[in-house]
């Protein structure tokens, strides 16, 4: 059965809170009820029907056909089901999400997967700053689940992250700053200040960061069995990373913060 | 009832509730996994003096393990949660952590939990780190070889201990042949272990002793050399008895294993020297699980 579809016929003109457009929240509603649903739009509200054409289908899967950088809070606090966005989205994608699977065919804005607790988020483009970091006013960042980014992570991804896995092709400056746990897998370039004030957690890198931090200590080249578990977990989510388990140089830090975090930098080609 | 001329006696095995758990141990090779498994389940034949009854449930192919390496599934049974926890931590700590290339994972779900890495992580002296990967919380404990991976906890379930049957034969050779066939048929069945050496007991016990310091002593009713001086359960033609003991995760697993084992033992036949199959019990007053031989073979 084809999924339910919300076709964007009129792009929003101000930030739109798309948080209610979740498969788990809409599952019990009829098409008419969804069309009447009110969404915050800028300083006011709009009905779903003002922006979207609703087509009924399988209730566990929802497609938002069309995207906009003003579609904020897509899949925020989502607990289950599947959501696909055929376009780009705005800020706070999958904010505090707890379960299910989200796929965004474009890019996402600030705070993607911030404070996420579970589930899987796939972004086919780039994400903005503070991905997998803290939501506003909170102490901890991502606490579980998987964020997969085909493109580049924006600055300060994973700030105060505690658990979870983030995979991306590249990362801008400040990757994993003040990180408390969790794992990054970066398959390309990493900007400066990676791991600054990092306490725990793992940065699995294909190459050394642009500006290797002096507060990380070289612990030699080793083979890490836990990386095999990580590779299998990603493969189980249909997100395989070929050649993840390789011999890697272990840099431990940030020693300026008394940290036991680590960068595991591949020393052999995949 | 007879199978190949072997009498199946109107007896029943009396078994007891136990606390049980399963762990998975992997290693770089199947040999090292088996070495770790054998060591961790060594000296674990009977709760009478070993604290725990344990064994290798079966070998695991790489495709069956969390890290894609060969492994073994180990089962542990004890009379209480406290003893099981102490034994599990001690055995994994001394026999798996110390064994080259191994890693240790939970092998069973259960609302009640038993510590693995939760207790052993302190060996890392502050350098240990935890990783949550999927549903598993894994401790990475630095060791001289590299890293020992150990899951935080495993599950605990209620199991069944003390399923058994006795093979009454004309000679020791015939008893051993029958028992070996039984063990071969039972090894690798899911959810059971045969905790005694080679799966076979030559010294079945009864409860109590004339010596106050002993809680169990030789089962004189089945000792052929005492036939003339003690109350005996043996007919004149029986010259040797061996027992097979089964612990299982549930009644069905124990019953299935007993049935398979007895049928395999009976292939020796009356002509091969196997006279009868019996089972050990305490009159049915102590254990809630009664495995009637003729019922499980029906």
Coordinates of C-alpha atoms in Angstrom, one line a residue, chain B residues 31-283:
Chain B
X31 CA 39.5 -23.2 19.1
X32 CA 40.1 -20.2 21.3
X33 CA 36.3 -19.8 21.8
X34 CA 36.1 -23.4 22.9
X35 CA 39.1 -23.0 25.1
X36 CA 37.4 -20.1 26.9
X37 CA 34.1 -22.0 27.1
X38 CA 35.6 -25.1 28.5
X39 CA 37.6 -23.2 31.1
X40 CA 34.7 -21.0 32.2
X41 CA 32.5 -24.1 32.6
X42 CA 35.1 -26.3 34.2
X43 CA 34.6 -27.6 37.7
X44 CA 30.9 -27.0 37.3
X45 CA 29.4 -30.5 37.4
X46 CA 27.1 -30.2 40.5
X47 CA 25.8 -27.5 42.8
X48 CA 26.6 -29.9 45.6
X49 CA 30.2 -28.6 45.7
X50 CA 30.8 -26.5 42.6
X51 CA 28.4 -23.7 43.2
X52 CA 27.1 -23.8 39.7
X53 CA 26.3 -26.3 37.0
X54 CA 27.6 -25.1 33.6
X55 CA 28.5 -26.3 30.2
X56 CA 28.8 -25.5 26.5
X57 CA 25.4 -25.5 25.0
X58 CA 26.7 -25.4 21.4
X59 CA 29.3 -23.9 19.1
X60 CA 28.3 -20.8 17.2
X61 CA 29.1 -20.1 13.6
X62 CA 30.4 -16.5 12.8
X63 CA 27.0 -15.6 11.3
X64 CA 25.3 -16.3 14.7
X65 CA 27.5 -14.1 16.9
X66 CA 27.3 -10.3 17.5
X67 CA 30.8 -9.6 16.2
X68 CA 31.0 -12.1 13.3
X69 CA 33.6 -14.4 14.9
X70 CA 33.2 -18.0 15.9
X71 CA 31.9 -18.6 19.4
X72 CA 30.2 -20.8 22.0
X73 CA 27.0 -20.4 23.9
X74 CA 27.4 -21.2 27.6
X75 CA 24.7 -22.1 30.1
X76 CA 25.0 -21.6 33.8
X77 CA 22.6 -22.9 36.5
X78 CA 22.6 -22.2 40.2
X79 CA 20.2 -22.5 43.1
X80 CA 19.9 -18.8 43.8
X81 CA 20.5 -15.5 42.0
X82 CA 23.2 -14.6 44.5
X83 CA 25.3 -17.7 43.8
X84 CA 24.7 -17.4 40.0
X85 CA 25.9 -13.8 40.0
X86 CA 29.0 -14.6 42.0
X87 CA 29.9 -17.6 39.9
X88 CA 29.2 -15.9 36.6
X89 CA 31.4 -12.8 37.4
X90 CA 34.2 -15.0 38.8
X91 CA 34.2 -17.4 35.9
X92 CA 34.0 -14.8 33.2
X93 CA 36.6 -12.7 35.0
X94 CA 39.1 -15.5 35.5
X95 CA 38.5 -17.6 32.4
X96 CA 37.1 -15.4 29.6
X97 CA 38.7 -12.1 30.3
X98 CA 42.0 -13.8 30.6
X99 CA 41.7 -15.9 27.4
X100 CA 43.3 -14.4 24.3
X101 CA 41.1 -12.7 21.7
X102 CA 37.8 -13.4 23.5
X103 CA 34.7 -11.1 23.9
X104 CA 31.6 -11.8 26.0
X105 CA 28.0 -11.0 25.2
X106 CA 24.6 -11.5 26.8
X107 CA 22.9 -14.6 25.4
X108 CA 19.4 -14.5 26.8
X109 CA 16.7 -12.0 27.7
X110 CA 15.2 -11.8 31.1
X111 CA 13.5 -9.3 33.4
X112 CA 16.1 -10.0 36.1
X113 CA 19.6 -9.1 35.1
X114 CA 23.0 -10.4 36.0
X115 CA 26.2 -8.3 35.8
X116 CA 29.0 -9.0 33.3
X117 CA 30.9 -5.9 32.3
X118 CA 29.0 -4.0 34.9
X119 CA 31.2 -5.8 37.5
X120 CA 34.3 -6.6 35.4
X121 CA 34.8 -3.1 34.0
X122 CA 36.7 -2.1 37.2
X123 CA 39.6 -4.2 36.0
X124 CA 40.2 -1.4 33.6
X125 CA 41.2 0.8 36.6
X126 CA 39.5 3.9 35.3
X127 CA 40.5 3.4 31.6
X128 CA 37.4 1.4 30.7
X129 CA 34.9 3.0 28.4
X130 CA 31.3 2.1 27.6
X131 CA 29.7 2.1 24.2
X132 CA 26.0 1.7 23.5
X133 CA 25.7 0.1 20.1
X134 CA 22.1 -0.8 19.2
X135 CA 20.5 -2.5 22.2
X136 CA 23.9 -3.6 23.6
X137 CA 25.9 -1.7 26.2
X138 CA 29.5 -2.8 25.7
X139 CA 32.4 -2.2 28.0
X140 CA 35.8 -1.8 26.4
X141 CA 38.3 -2.9 29.0
X142 CA 42.0 -2.3 28.1
X143 CA 44.1 -5.4 28.6
X144 CA 47.7 -6.2 27.7
X145 CA 46.6 -7.9 24.5
X146 CA 44.4 -5.0 23.4
X147 CA 40.8 -4.6 24.5
X148 CA 38.4 -7.0 26.1
X149 CA 34.8 -6.4 25.0
X150 CA 32.2 -7.4 27.6
X151 CA 28.4 -6.6 27.5
X152 CA 27.1 -4.8 30.6
X153 CA 24.6 -7.4 31.7
X154 CA 22.9 -10.6 30.7
X155 CA 19.4 -11.9 31.4
X156 CA 18.4 -14.4 34.1
X157 CA 15.6 -16.9 33.7
X158 CA 14.1 -19.8 35.7
X159 CA 15.5 -23.1 34.5
X160 CA 15.2 -26.8 35.4
X161 CA 18.1 -28.7 37.0
X162 CA 18.5 -32.4 37.6
X163 CA 16.7 -34.1 34.7
X164 CA 18.3 -37.5 34.6
X165 CA 18.2 -41.1 33.5
X166 CA 20.1 -44.2 34.6
X167 CA 21.4 -46.8 32.3
X168 CA 21.5 -50.3 33.9
X169 CA 23.8 -52.6 32.0
X170 CA 25.4 -56.0 32.3
X171 CA 28.9 -54.6 32.1
X172 CA 30.7 -51.3 32.5
X173 CA 31.6 -51.4 28.8
X174 CA 27.9 -51.8 27.8
X175 CA 26.9 -49.0 30.2
X176 CA 29.5 -46.7 28.8
X177 CA 28.6 -47.5 25.2
X178 CA 24.9 -46.7 25.9
X179 CA 25.8 -43.5 27.7
X180 CA 28.1 -42.3 25.0
X181 CA 25.4 -42.8 22.4
X182 CA 22.9 -40.9 24.6
X183 CA 25.3 -38.0 25.0
X184 CA 26.1 -37.9 21.3
X185 CA 22.4 -37.6 20.5
X186 CA 21.8 -34.9 23.1
X187 CA 24.9 -32.6 22.6
X188 CA 24.0 -29.4 20.9
X189 CA 20.3 -29.6 21.5
X190 CA 19.0 -26.0 22.3
X191 CA 18.5 -25.0 25.8
X192 CA 20.2 -27.8 27.7
X193 CA 23.6 -28.8 29.0
X194 CA 25.1 -32.1 30.3
X195 CA 27.3 -30.7 33.1
X196 CA 29.2 -33.9 34.1
X197 CA 32.4 -35.1 32.6
X198 CA 31.7 -36.1 29.0
X199 CA 28.0 -35.7 29.9
X200 CA 28.1 -38.9 32.1
X201 CA 28.0 -39.5 35.9
X202 CA 29.3 -42.7 37.3
X203 CA 28.7 -41.8 40.9
X204 CA 25.1 -40.8 41.3
X205 CA 24.2 -39.7 44.8
X206 CA 21.4 -39.9 47.2
X207 CA 20.4 -37.2 49.7
X208 CA 22.1 -37.5 53.1
X209 CA 24.8 -39.6 54.6
X210 CA 25.6 -41.5 57.8
X211 CA 28.3 -38.8 58.2
X212 CA 26.9 -35.6 59.4
X213 CA 29.3 -33.4 57.4
X214 CA 28.0 -34.8 54.1
X215 CA 24.8 -33.7 52.4
X216 CA 25.0 -36.3 49.7
X217 CA 26.5 -39.8 49.5
X218 CA 26.7 -42.7 47.1
X219 CA 23.4 -44.0 45.7
X220 CA 23.9 -47.5 47.3
X221 CA 20.7 -48.8 45.8
X222 CA 22.3 -48.6 42.4
X223 CA 25.8 -49.7 43.4
X224 CA 26.2 -53.2 41.9
X225 CA 28.9 -54.2 44.3
X226 CA 26.6 -53.6 47.3
X227 CA 23.8 -55.8 45.9
X228 CA 24.1 -58.3 48.7
X229 CA 24.4 -55.9 51.6
X230 CA 22.3 -52.9 50.9
X231 CA 18.7 -52.4 49.7
X232 CA 19.1 -52.7 45.9
X233 CA 17.2 -51.5 42.9
X234 CA 19.3 -53.7 40.6
X235 CA 18.3 -57.1 39.1
X236 CA 21.0 -59.8 39.3
X237 CA 22.1 -59.4 35.7
X238 CA 23.1 -55.7 36.1
X239 CA 26.8 -55.2 36.7
X240 CA 27.2 -51.5 36.1
X241 CA 25.1 -48.3 36.1
X242 CA 25.8 -44.9 34.6
X243 CA 23.7 -41.7 34.8
X244 CA 23.1 -38.8 32.4
X245 CA 22.1 -35.5 34.1
X246 CA 20.4 -32.7 32.1
X247 CA 19.9 -29.1 33.0
X248 CA 17.6 -27.1 30.8
X249 CA 16.1 -23.7 30.3
X250 CA 12.6 -25.1 30.5
X251 CA 10.8 -28.4 31.1
X252 CA 10.2 -29.0 27.4
X253 CA 13.9 -28.8 26.6
X254 CA 14.8 -31.3 29.3
X255 CA 12.0 -33.7 28.4
X256 CA 13.0 -33.6 24.7
X257 CA 16.7 -34.2 25.5
X258 CA 15.9 -37.1 27.9
X259 CA 13.7 -38.8 25.2
X260 CA 16.4 -38.4 22.5
X261 CA 19.1 -39.6 24.9
X262 CA 17.2 -42.7 26.0
X263 CA 16.3 -43.7 22.5
X264 CA 19.9 -43.4 21.4
X265 CA 21.1 -45.4 24.4
X266 CA 18.6 -48.1 23.7
X267 CA 20.2 -48.7 20.2
X268 CA 22.8 -50.7 22.1
X269 CA 19.9 -53.1 22.8
X270 CA 19.4 -55.9 25.3
X271 CA 21.7 -58.0 23.2
X272 CA 24.4 -55.4 23.6
X273 CA 24.1 -55.6 27.3
X274 CA 21.8 -52.7 28.2
X275 CA 19.2 -54.2 30.6
X276 CA 17.0 -51.3 31.7
X277 CA 16.6 -47.5 31.9
X278 CA 15.6 -46.0 35.2
X279 CA 15.6 -42.5 36.6
X280 CA 16.6 -40.9 39.9
X281 CA 14.1 -39.3 42.2
X282 CA 13.4 -38.6 45.9
X283 CA 9.9 -39.9 46.0

